[in-house]
mmCIF file of C-alpha atoms in Angstrom:
data_model
loop_
_atom_site.group_PDB
_atom_site.id
_atom_site.type_symbol
_atom_site.label_atom_id
_atom_site.label_comp_id
_atom_site.label_asym_id
_atom_site.label_seq_id
_atom_site.Cartn_x
_atom_site.Cartn_y
_atom_site.Cartn_z
ATOM 1 C CA MET A 1 -101.816 68.483 98.690
ATOM 2 C CA ALA A 2 -98.864 67.651 100.802
ATOM 3 C CA VAL A 3 -95.451 67.888 99.141
ATOM 4 C CA PRO A 4 -93.568 64.485 99.857
ATOM 5 C CA PRO A 5 -90.152 64.959 101.768
ATOM 6 C CA PRO A 6 -87.196 65.160 99.423
ATOM 7 C CA PRO A 7 -84.962 62.013 98.720
ATOM 8 C CA PRO A 8 -82.131 61.091 101.505
ATOM 9 C CA PRO A 9 -78.950 61.590 100.344
ATOM 10 C CA GLY A 10 -77.842 59.553 97.272
ATOM 11 C CA GLY A 11 -80.907 59.131 95.553
ATOM 12 C CA VAL A 12 -83.785 57.068 95.789
ATOM 13 C CA PRO A 13 -82.858 53.296 96.123
ATOM 14 C CA PRO A 14 -84.287 51.417 93.221
ATOM 15 C CA MET A 15 -87.084 49.048 94.284
ATOM 16 C CA PRO A 16 -86.936 45.482 93.589
ATOM 17 C CA GLY A 17 -87.009 44.346 90.398
ATOM 18 C CA SER A 18 -86.486 47.888 88.427
ATOM 19 C CA VAL A 19 -83.477 48.746 87.120
ATOM 20 C CA THR A 20 -81.018 52.294 87.899
ATOM 21 C CA ILE A 21 -81.196 55.015 85.431
ATOM 22 C CA LYS A 22 -77.715 54.926 83.804
ATOM 23 C CA LYS A 23 -75.621 57.912 83.720
ATOM 24 C CA SER A 24 -75.017 59.818 80.019
ATOM 25 C CA VAL A 25 -71.597 59.342 78.940
ATOM 26 C CA GLN A 26 -69.805 62.518 77.651
ATOM 27 C CA THR A 27 -66.715 61.752 74.771
ATOM 28 C CA LYS A 28 -64.520 63.557 74.133
ATOM 29 C CA TYR A 29 -65.160 63.263 70.080
ATOM 30 C CA ARG A 30 -68.093 62.632 68.216
ATOM 31 C CA LEU A 31 -67.760 58.716 67.843
ATOM 32 C CA PRO A 32 -69.962 56.398 65.679
ATOM 33 C CA ALA A 33 -73.374 55.155 66.571
ATOM 34 C CA LEU A 34 -73.455 51.355 67.100
ATOM 35 C CA ASN A 35 -76.816 50.367 65.471
ATOM 36 C CA TRP A 36 -78.277 47.323 67.567
ATOM 37 C CA ILE A 37 -81.005 46.246 68.764
ATOM 38 C CA ALA A 38 -81.663 47.032 72.531
ATOM 39 C CA ILE A 39 -83.430 45.484 75.271
ATOM 40 C CA LYS A 40 -85.825 47.909 76.480
ATOM 41 C CA PRO A 41 -85.061 47.936 80.646
ATOM 42 C CA ASN A 42 -88.191 46.204 81.906
ATOM 43 C CA GLN A 43 -87.294 43.052 79.352
ATOM 44 C CA ILE A 44 -83.548 42.140 81.200
ATOM 45 C CA ARG A 45 -84.827 40.583 84.416
ATOM 46 C CA GLY A 46 -83.805 37.391 84.394
ATOM 47 C CA THR A 47 -81.319 37.513 81.857
ATOM 48 C CA VAL A 48 -77.834 37.655 81.885
ATOM 49 C CA PHE A 49 -77.942 41.513 81.334
ATOM 50 C CA SER A 50 -79.336 41.581 84.791
ATOM 51 C CA GLU A 51 -75.854 40.307 86.111
ATOM 52 C CA LEU A 52 -73.903 42.938 84.292
ATOM 53 C CA ASP A 53 -72.488 46.197 85.441
ATOM 54 C CA ASP A 54 -71.076 47.933 82.494
ATOM 55 C CA GLU A 55 -70.775 51.213 84.685
ATOM 56 C CA LYS A 56 -68.379 49.573 86.889
ATOM 57 C CA LEU A 57 -66.260 48.446 84.044
ATOM 58 C CA MET A 58 -66.145 51.757 82.383
ATOM 59 C CA THR A 59 -63.934 52.995 85.196
ATOM 60 C CA GLU A 60 -61.219 50.001 83.984
ATOM 61 C CA ILE A 61 -61.062 50.765 80.883
ATOM 62 C CA ASP A 62 -59.201 53.511 79.183
ATOM 63 C CA PHE A 63 -61.522 54.566 76.042
ATOM 64 C CA GLY A 64 -59.003 57.373 75.438
ATOM 65 C CA GLN A 65 -57.043 55.340 72.911
ATOM 66 C CA PHE A 66 -60.768 54.182 71.600
ATOM 67 C CA GLU A 67 -62.042 57.773 71.137
ATOM 68 C CA GLU A 68 -58.823 58.645 69.295
ATOM 69 C CA THR A 69 -59.185 55.314 66.790
ATOM 70 C CA PHE A 70 -62.729 55.619 66.531
ATOM 71 C CA LYS A 71 -63.803 58.949 66.247
ATOM 72 C CA THR A 72 -65.579 60.133 63.497
ATOM 73 C CA LYS A 73 -63.910 62.335 60.588
ATOM 74 C CA ALA A 74 -66.409 64.786 60.827
ATOM 75 C CA GLN A 75 -66.220 66.522 64.364
ATOM 76 C CA PRO A 76 -68.299 69.304 66.204
ATOM 77 C CA GLY A 77 -68.057 73.011 64.400
ATOM 78 C CA THR A 78 -64.763 74.110 66.349
ATOM 79 C CA ASN A 79 -61.144 72.622 66.775
ATOM 80 C CA LEU A 80 -58.025 73.920 68.705
ATOM 81 C CA LYS A 81 -55.196 75.570 65.717
ATOM 82 C CA ARG A 82 -51.761 74.464 66.544
ATOM 83 C CA ASN A 83 -51.126 77.399 68.931
ATOM 84 C CA GLY A 84 -54.466 76.482 71.101
ATOM 85 C CA THR A 85 -56.506 79.265 69.720
ATOM 86 C CA PRO A 86 -59.985 78.087 68.237
ATOM 87 C CA ARG A 87 -60.623 78.139 64.300
ATOM 88 C CA MET A 88 -63.393 76.740 62.102
ATOM 89 C CA SER A 89 -63.179 73.218 60.974
ATOM 90 C CA THR A 90 -62.912 73.104 57.655
ATOM 91 C CA ARG A 91 -64.071 70.222 54.687
ATOM 92 C CA ALA A 92 -62.564 69.221 51.800
ATOM 93 C CA PRO A 93 -65.376 69.685 49.122
ATOM 94 C CA LYS A 94 -67.274 66.683 47.940
ATOM 95 C CA LYS A 95 -65.824 65.271 44.805
ATOM 96 C CA GLU A 96 -68.392 65.389 41.711
ATOM 97 C CA THR A 97 -68.640 61.913 39.624
ATOM 98 C CA ILE A 98 -70.174 60.670 36.701
ATOM 99 C CA THR A 99 -72.218 57.516 36.120
ATOM 100 C CA LEU A 100 -73.217 56.227 32.885
ATOM 101 C CA LEU A 101 -75.094 53.226 35.022
ATOM 102 C CA GLU A 102 -78.428 52.754 35.764
ATOM 103 C CA SER A 103 -79.244 53.873 39.507
ATOM 104 C CA ASN A 104 -80.081 50.220 40.617
ATOM 105 C CA ARG A 105 -77.379 49.019 38.683
ATOM 106 C CA LEU A 106 -75.098 51.265 40.206
ATOM 107 C CA GLN A 107 -75.967 50.506 43.906
ATOM 108 C CA ASN A 108 -76.040 46.823 43.483
ATOM 109 C CA LEU A 109 -72.533 47.267 41.722
ATOM 110 C CA SER A 110 -71.422 49.007 44.394
ATOM 111 C CA ILE A 111 -72.332 47.123 47.283
ATOM 112 C CA SER A 112 -71.135 43.612 45.726
ATOM 113 C CA LYS A 113 -67.818 45.958 44.840
ATOM 114 C CA ARG A 114 -66.882 45.970 48.503
ATOM 115 C CA LYS A 115 -66.556 41.743 48.387
ATOM 116 C CA ILE A 116 -64.333 42.152 45.441
ATOM 117 C CA ASP A 117 -60.809 42.915 47.174
ATOM 118 C CA ALA A 118 -58.387 43.086 44.126
ATOM 119 C CA SER A 119 -57.901 46.714 42.092
ATOM 120 C CA ASN A 120 -59.438 47.361 38.705
ATOM 121 C CA ASP A 121 -56.398 46.859 36.837
ATOM 122 C CA ASN A 122 -55.549 42.974 39.069
ATOM 123 C CA ILE A 123 -59.285 42.070 38.428
ATOM 124 C CA VAL A 124 -58.840 42.717 34.765
ATOM 125 C CA LYS A 125 -55.103 40.846 35.011
ATOM 126 C CA ALA A 126 -56.531 38.006 36.201
ATOM 127 C CA ILE A 127 -59.868 37.421 34.302
ATOM 128 C CA ILE A 128 -57.667 37.028 31.017
ATOM 129 C CA MET A 129 -55.158 34.557 32.700
ATOM 130 C CA MET A 130 -57.917 33.191 34.709
ATOM 131 C CA ASP A 131 -56.402 33.381 37.413
ATOM 132 C CA LEU A 132 -58.571 32.346 40.661
ATOM 133 C CA LYS A 133 -55.711 32.899 43.195
ATOM 134 C CA THR A 134 -55.923 36.461 42.841
ATOM 135 C CA LEU A 135 -59.868 36.560 42.008
ATOM 136 C CA SER A 136 -61.387 34.153 43.899
ATOM 137 C CA LEU A 137 -64.660 31.707 43.115
ATOM 138 C CA ASP A 138 -66.955 33.705 44.639
ATOM 139 C CA ASN A 139 -65.623 37.304 43.233
ATOM 140 C CA VAL A 140 -66.079 35.545 39.401
ATOM 141 C CA GLU A 141 -69.824 34.865 40.721
ATOM 142 C CA ILE A 142 -70.375 38.452 41.508
ATOM 143 C CA LEU A 143 -68.699 39.675 38.646
ATOM 144 C CA LEU A 144 -70.914 37.242 36.087
ATOM 145 C CA LYS A 145 -73.798 39.321 37.380
ATOM 146 C CA PHE A 146 -72.380 42.454 36.453
ATOM 147 C CA ILE A 147 -71.443 41.896 32.749
ATOM 148 C CA PRO A 148 -71.976 45.108 30.871
ATOM 149 C CA GLN A 149 -74.530 44.901 28.805
ATOM 150 C CA PRO A 150 -74.097 46.401 24.612
ATOM 151 C CA PRO A 151 -75.841 49.879 25.326
ATOM 152 C CA GLU A 152 -73.336 50.012 28.191
ATOM 153 C CA VAL A 153 -70.331 48.920 26.285
ATOM 154 C CA LYS A 154 -71.739 51.720 23.721
ATOM 155 C CA ALA A 155 -71.793 54.687 26.229
ATOM 156 C CA TYR A 156 -68.071 53.894 27.765
ATOM 157 C CA LYS A 157 -66.878 53.656 23.948
ATOM 158 C CA GLU A 158 -68.721 57.222 23.095
ATOM 159 C CA TYR A 159 -67.611 58.776 26.911
ATOM 160 C CA GLU A 160 -63.677 57.557 25.705
ATOM 161 C CA LYS A 161 -63.964 58.614 22.409
ATOM 162 C CA GLN A 162 -65.112 62.033 23.640
ATOM 163 C CA LYS A 163 -61.978 62.488 25.600
ATOM 164 C CA LYS A 164 -63.952 63.110 28.810
ATOM 165 C CA PRO A 165 -62.317 62.497 31.944
ATOM 166 C CA ILE A 166 -62.076 58.858 33.483
ATOM 167 C CA ASP A 167 -61.366 60.292 36.551
ATOM 168 C CA LYS A 168 -64.407 61.703 36.902
ATOM 169 C CA LEU A 169 -66.457 58.092 36.880
ATOM 170 C CA THR A 170 -67.291 56.373 39.804
ATOM 171 C CA GLU A 171 -65.519 53.562 40.781
ATOM 172 C CA GLU A 172 -68.202 51.122 39.514
ATOM 173 C CA ASP A 173 -68.272 52.915 36.389
ATOM 174 C CA LYS A 174 -64.112 52.379 36.109
ATOM 175 C CA LEU A 175 -64.733 48.873 36.803
ATOM 176 C CA MET A 176 -67.343 48.475 34.171
ATOM 177 C CA MET A 177 -65.382 50.145 31.454
ATOM 178 C CA ALA A 178 -62.300 48.237 32.104
ATOM 179 C CA LEU A 179 -64.656 44.855 32.177
ATOM 180 C CA SER A 180 -65.941 46.163 28.781
ATOM 181 C CA LYS A 181 -62.551 46.379 27.305
ATOM 182 C CA ILE A 182 -62.309 42.127 27.935
ATOM 183 C CA GLU A 183 -62.659 40.101 24.883
ATOM 184 C CA ARG A 184 -65.206 37.113 25.359
ATOM 185 C CA LEU A 185 -65.333 38.119 29.105
ATOM 186 C CA LYS A 186 -68.781 36.220 29.667
ATOM 187 C CA GLN A 187 -66.956 33.328 28.154
ATOM 188 C CA LYS A 188 -63.803 33.408 30.343
ATOM 189 C CA LEU A 189 -65.726 34.390 33.454
ATOM 190 C CA THR A 190 -68.187 31.178 32.611
ATOM 191 C CA MET A 191 -64.863 28.989 32.488
ATOM 192 C CA MET A 192 -63.390 30.272 35.679
ATOM 193 C CA ALA A 193 -67.004 29.422 37.870
ATOM 194 C CA TYR A 194 -67.007 26.151 35.656
ATOM 195 C CA ILE A 195 -62.907 25.563 36.954
ATOM 196 C CA GLY A 196 -63.836 26.616 40.758
ATOM 197 C CA ASN A 197 -66.922 24.460 41.079
ATOM 198 C CA PHE A 198 -65.750 21.386 39.173
ATOM 199 C CA ILE A 199 -63.922 19.692 42.392
ATOM 200 C CA ASP A 200 -66.621 20.090 44.701
ATOM 201 C CA THR A 201 -69.166 18.706 41.710
ATOM 202 C CA TYR A 202 -67.457 15.854 41.115
ATOM 203 C CA HIS A 203 -66.859 15.166 44.777
ATOM 204 C CA ASN A 204 -70.939 15.490 44.794
ATOM 205 C CA LEU A 205 -71.351 13.162 42.157
ATOM 206 C CA THR A 206 -69.653 10.469 42.476
ATOM 207 C CA PRO A 207 -71.089 9.175 46.110
ATOM 208 C CA GLN A 208 -74.416 9.539 44.423
ATOM 209 C CA LEU A 209 -73.693 7.495 41.175
ATOM 210 C CA LYS A 210 -71.571 4.683 43.896
ATOM 211 C CA ALA A 211 -75.028 4.422 46.013
ATOM 212 C CA LEU A 212 -77.014 4.149 43.023
ATOM 213 C CA ILE A 213 -74.996 1.341 41.722
ATOM 214 C CA ALA A 214 -74.470 -0.726 44.711
ATOM 215 C CA ALA A 215 -78.352 0.005 45.487
ATOM 216 C CA SER A 216 -78.989 -1.937 42.649
ATOM 217 C CA HIS A 217 -77.572 -4.707 42.581
ATOM 218 C CA SER A 218 -77.833 -5.700 46.198
ATOM 219 C CA ILE A 219 -81.579 -5.343 45.673
ATOM 220 C CA LYS A 220 -81.711 -6.983 42.258
ATOM 221 C CA ASN A 221 -79.984 -10.085 44.111
ATOM 222 C CA SER A 222 -81.103 -9.715 47.212
ATOM 223 C CA SER A 223 -83.171 -13.152 47.904
ATOM 224 C CA LYS A 224 -84.822 -12.452 51.388
ATOM 225 C CA LEU A 225 -85.933 -9.533 49.263
ATOM 226 C CA LYS A 226 -87.813 -11.947 46.775
ATOM 227 C CA ARG A 227 -88.890 -14.222 49.166
ATOM 228 C CA LEU A 228 -90.709 -11.331 50.915
ATOM 229 C CA LEU A 229 -92.655 -9.905 48.026
ATOM 230 C CA GLU A 230 -93.770 -13.507 47.367
ATOM 231 C CA ILE A 231 -95.264 -13.553 50.931
ATOM 232 C CA ILE A 232 -97.185 -10.600 49.964
ATOM 233 C CA LEU A 233 -98.568 -11.904 46.798
ATOM 234 C CA ALA A 234 -99.483 -14.992 48.739
ATOM 235 C CA PHE A 235 -101.372 -13.203 50.985
ATOM 236 C CA GLY A 236 -102.950 -11.182 48.236
ATOM 237 C CA ASN A 237 -103.948 -13.877 46.185
ATOM 238 C CA TYR A 238 -105.572 -15.269 49.447
ATOM 239 C CA MET A 239 -107.264 -12.499 49.404
ATOM 240 C CA ASN A 240 -108.334 -11.586 46.116
ATOM 241 C CA SER A 241 -108.155 -15.172 43.487
ATOM 242 C CA SER A 242 -111.769 -16.126 44.782
ATOM 243 C CA LYS A 243 -112.832 -12.678 43.830
ATOM 244 C CA ARG A 244 -110.978 -11.257 40.772
ATOM 245 C CA GLY A 245 -108.533 -14.745 40.333
ATOM 246 C CA ALA A 246 -104.812 -14.955 40.872
ATOM 247 C CA ALA A 247 -102.130 -12.432 40.174
ATOM 248 C CA TYR A 248 -98.998 -13.533 39.242
ATOM 249 C CA GLY A 249 -97.016 -10.093 39.987
ATOM 250 C CA PHE A 250 -98.010 -6.281 41.907
ATOM 251 C CA LYS A 251 -96.534 -2.828 40.852
ATOM 252 C CA LEU A 252 -94.318 -2.074 43.815
ATOM 253 C CA GLN A 253 -96.201 1.224 44.693
ATOM 254 C CA SER A 254 -99.324 -1.653 45.446
ATOM 255 C CA LEU A 255 -97.269 -1.552 48.350
ATOM 256 C CA ASP A 256 -98.930 1.112 49.813
ATOM 257 C CA VAL A 257 -102.563 -0.579 50.178
ATOM 258 C CA LEU A 258 -100.612 -2.961 52.955
ATOM 259 C CA LEU A 259 -101.001 -0.008 55.285
ATOM 260 C CA GLU A 260 -104.553 1.023 54.046
ATOM 261 C CA THR A 261 -106.366 -2.556 54.084
ATOM 262 C CA LYS A 262 -107.029 -2.693 57.952
ATOM 263 C CA SER A 263 -108.613 -5.557 60.476
ATOM 264 C CA THR A 264 -112.466 -5.713 61.046
ATOM 265 C CA ASP A 265 -112.105 -3.915 64.482
ATOM 266 C CA GLY A 266 -109.829 -0.791 62.630
ATOM 267 C CA GLN A 267 -106.754 -1.842 65.024
ATOM 268 C CA LEU A 268 -103.782 -3.683 62.834
ATOM 269 C CA THR A 269 -103.032 -3.049 59.017
ATOM 270 C CA LEU A 270 -102.070 -5.850 56.689
ATOM 271 C CA LEU A 271 -98.581 -4.244 56.288
ATOM 272 C CA HIS A 272 -98.135 -5.133 60.417
ATOM 273 C CA TYR A 273 -99.781 -8.563 60.254
ATOM 274 C CA ILE A 274 -97.320 -9.629 57.207
ATOM 275 C CA THR A 275 -94.664 -8.356 59.781
ATOM 276 C CA GLU A 276 -95.895 -10.493 62.497
ATOM 277 C CA VAL A 277 -96.179 -13.509 60.085
ATOM 278 C CA VAL A 278 -92.318 -12.896 59.043
ATOM 279 C CA SER A 279 -91.121 -12.653 62.224
ATOM 280 C CA GLN A 280 -92.464 -15.706 63.600
ATOM 281 C CA LYS A 281 -92.551 -18.065 60.840
ATOM 282 C CA PHE A 282 -89.934 -16.414 58.385
ATOM 283 C CA THR A 283 -86.990 -15.678 60.828
ATOM 284 C CA ASP A 284 -84.563 -16.277 57.828
ATOM 285 C CA ILE A 285 -85.600 -12.955 56.281
ATOM 286 C CA SER A 286 -86.672 -10.742 58.777
ATOM 287 C CA GLU A 287 -83.720 -9.178 58.538
ATOM 288 C CA PHE A 288 -84.154 -8.312 54.844
ATOM 289 C CA ALA A 289 -83.779 -4.575 55.692
ATOM 290 C CA THR A 290 -79.638 -5.461 55.600
ATOM 291 C CA ASP A 291 -79.951 -6.003 51.651
ATOM 292 C CA LEU A 292 -81.308 -2.588 51.257
ATOM 293 C CA MET A 293 -78.487 -0.705 53.036
ATOM 294 C CA TYR A 294 -77.489 1.510 50.274
ATOM 295 C CA ALA A 295 -81.089 2.220 49.182
ATOM 296 C CA GLU A 296 -81.543 4.969 51.492
ATOM 297 C CA LYS A 297 -78.469 7.004 50.203
ATOM 298 C CA ALA A 298 -79.428 6.010 46.706
ATOM 299 C CA ALA A 299 -83.029 7.250 47.096
ATOM 300 C CA LYS A 300 -81.825 10.748 47.466
ATOM 301 C CA ALA A 301 -80.254 10.670 43.858
ATOM 302 C CA ASN A 302 -82.100 11.301 40.783
ATOM 303 C CA ILE A 303 -80.410 9.766 37.625
ATOM 304 C CA GLU A 304 -81.899 12.367 35.642
ATOM 305 C CA ASN A 305 -80.597 15.630 37.557
ATOM 306 C CA ILE A 306 -77.241 13.715 37.728
ATOM 307 C CA GLY A 307 -77.429 13.164 33.780
ATOM 308 C CA ALA A 308 -78.050 16.620 33.224
ATOM 309 C CA ASP A 309 -74.994 17.657 35.842
ATOM 310 C CA ILE A 310 -72.688 15.517 33.748
ATOM 311 C CA SER A 311 -73.602 16.922 30.363
ATOM 312 C CA GLU A 312 -73.157 20.660 31.780
ATOM 313 C CA LEU A 313 -69.702 19.030 32.956
ATOM 314 C CA VAL A 314 -68.952 17.720 29.495
ATOM 315 C CA LYS A 315 -69.768 20.986 27.593
ATOM 316 C CA GLY A 316 -67.657 22.964 30.253
ATOM 317 C CA MET A 317 -64.529 20.385 29.431
ATOM 318 C CA GLU A 318 -64.862 20.723 25.844
ATOM 319 C CA MET A 319 -64.907 24.860 26.290
ATOM 320 C CA CYS A 320 -61.906 25.125 28.441
ATOM 321 C CA LYS A 321 -60.147 22.444 25.682
ATOM 322 C CA ARG A 322 -61.275 24.930 22.610
ATOM 323 C CA GLU A 323 -59.788 27.809 25.011
ATOM 324 C CA TYR A 324 -56.129 25.908 25.336
ATOM 325 C CA SER A 325 -55.813 24.598 21.820
ATOM 326 C CA ASN A 326 -55.983 28.931 21.183
ATOM 327 C CA ARG A 327 -54.047 29.784 24.246
ATOM 328 C CA LYS A 328 -51.294 27.003 25.097
ATOM 329 C CA ASP A 329 -49.256 29.254 27.147
ATOM 330 C CA ASN A 330 -52.285 29.392 29.882
ATOM 331 C CA LEU A 331 -51.019 27.207 32.904
ATOM 332 C CA VAL A 332 -54.363 27.553 34.599
ATOM 333 C CA LEU A 333 -56.159 25.287 32.281
ATOM 334 C CA ARG A 334 -53.285 23.611 31.338
ATOM 335 C CA ASP A 335 -53.203 22.553 34.708
ATOM 336 C CA PHE A 336 -56.593 22.290 34.896
ATOM 337 C CA LEU A 337 -57.141 19.698 32.026
ATOM 338 C CA GLY A 338 -53.981 17.564 32.797
ATOM 339 C CA ASN A 339 -55.920 16.898 36.549
ATOM 340 C CA ASN A 340 -59.334 16.422 35.518
ATOM 341 C CA GLU A 341 -59.979 15.534 32.134
ATOM 342 C CA ASP A 342 -59.545 11.534 33.729
ATOM 343 C CA LYS A 343 -61.878 12.256 36.214
ATOM 344 C CA LEU A 344 -64.586 13.478 33.950
ATOM 345 C CA LYS A 345 -64.364 10.368 32.048
ATOM 346 C CA LYS A 346 -64.345 8.146 35.085
ATOM 347 C CA LEU A 347 -67.639 10.455 36.053
ATOM 348 C CA GLU A 348 -69.150 8.905 32.505
ATOM 349 C CA SER A 349 -68.235 5.490 32.708
ATOM 350 C CA ASP A 350 -69.689 5.136 36.556
ATOM 351 C CA PHE A 351 -72.749 7.166 35.316
ATOM 352 C CA LYS A 352 -73.449 4.990 32.047
ATOM 353 C CA ASN A 353 -73.231 1.815 34.873
ATOM 354 C CA ALA A 354 -75.425 3.570 37.288
ATOM 355 C CA LYS A 355 -77.946 4.139 34.447
ATOM 356 C CA ASP A 356 -77.325 0.543 33.596
ATOM 357 C CA ALA A 357 -77.581 -1.104 37.045
ATOM 358 C CA TYR A 358 -80.731 1.159 37.858
ATOM 359 C CA ASN A 359 -82.671 0.400 34.786
ATOM 360 C CA GLU A 360 -81.850 -3.487 35.158
ATOM 361 C CA VAL A 361 -83.648 -3.569 38.610
ATOM 362 C CA VAL A 362 -86.028 -1.771 37.660
ATOM 363 C CA GLY A 363 -87.214 -3.881 35.343
ATOM 364 C CA TYR A 364 -86.252 -6.857 37.155
ATOM 365 C CA TYR A 365 -89.062 -5.479 39.652
ATOM 366 C CA GLY A 366 -91.609 -5.102 36.696
ATOM 367 C CA GLU A 367 -91.445 -1.288 36.516
ATOM 368 C CA ASN A 368 -90.795 1.006 34.023
ATOM 369 C CA PRO A 369 -87.476 3.328 34.459
ATOM 370 C CA LYS A 370 -89.210 6.245 32.736
ATOM 371 C CA MET A 371 -92.044 6.161 35.259
ATOM 372 C CA MET A 372 -90.113 5.556 38.305
ATOM 373 C CA PRO A 373 -89.803 9.083 39.286
ATOM 374 C CA GLN A 374 -93.775 9.670 39.676
ATOM 375 C CA ILE A 375 -94.137 6.211 41.507
ATOM 376 C CA GLY A 376 -93.510 6.406 45.077
ATOM 377 C CA ARG A 377 -90.006 5.108 45.670
ATOM 378 C CA ALA A 378 -89.585 6.298 49.141
ATOM 379 C CA SER A 379 -92.972 4.325 50.548
ATOM 380 C CA CYS A 380 -91.853 1.792 48.197
ATOM 381 C CA ARG A 381 -88.361 1.477 50.047
ATOM 382 C CA GLU A 382 -89.771 2.035 53.759
ATOM 383 C CA ARG A 383 -93.004 -0.422 53.590
ATOM 384 C CA VAL A 384 -91.392 -3.314 52.192
#
């Protein structure tokens, strides 16, 4: 078998569509790995990466400072003394730590603690003062997941009682020990979370209540909608009266059958037929949907859920008022109550008005308010 001739100087030219093999870079120091998900060479064709030349760019960048900045703490086994002679690198012995936490809880707390940019002392002070500037709402919600449990509190008390070294504990244990000494920790964190979330909850509920009130009033007072239901009732009675007798009204969920009732050839539904009649004979009500302009927003609101949310707000406000009655020096509670008690009263008033208006319009159209969540409100709104 003939041996192929050696490649010409400069190496083998790449085949069309192929990629050149990149050179390995030798760094001065050991650098951390970048854990990206690399694209395979045969997958870059047609991508932006096929247009890039990082090797050329490397010649334009001074990586010396980069290596000094990003070199790992653990470097290869030898380095140089100040006089230039080699010496073996020395490692500081790993500090032994003690934990009183269960392994999974320790790991979860370790991950979560990295997100809290505050010392243990500042965390404790912030909780006692209910300071949401030092301890953000996100941090508060993290800590609510790590309230020290009775067995943990007991273990930390016993550890201190035996005068064991606190500095031997892990950072996570030190935090848990500090938290375990705060009186009514869960209550204070709960109030901080309530205060931090109050305005967002208020702004979320207010437009829902306004939409419910506006939609209820507009639907109840819509002469066009009443006229349309009258037309539907006429068609239904025309179809049914000789067989079942005339009806005087119908449940709104019955509107669904307008789509299910089809013409002889199956090409036309009763809904479409009535729509055509309205557009030709009753042009004054053909734009009845303008009377329902608030209905879409209102349909997204759930009156029962809103009521539950407001009940929780009332409970939280009462909790803050009780706390403030015992801590008149707390400026956070003073300012919060001063700025938001009236907002909650307005929210309660709006909820009562919305519920009354909702019940009134539902009853007006022959429905039971308690049953409405089970009725196809969206289909009624859209198909009418």
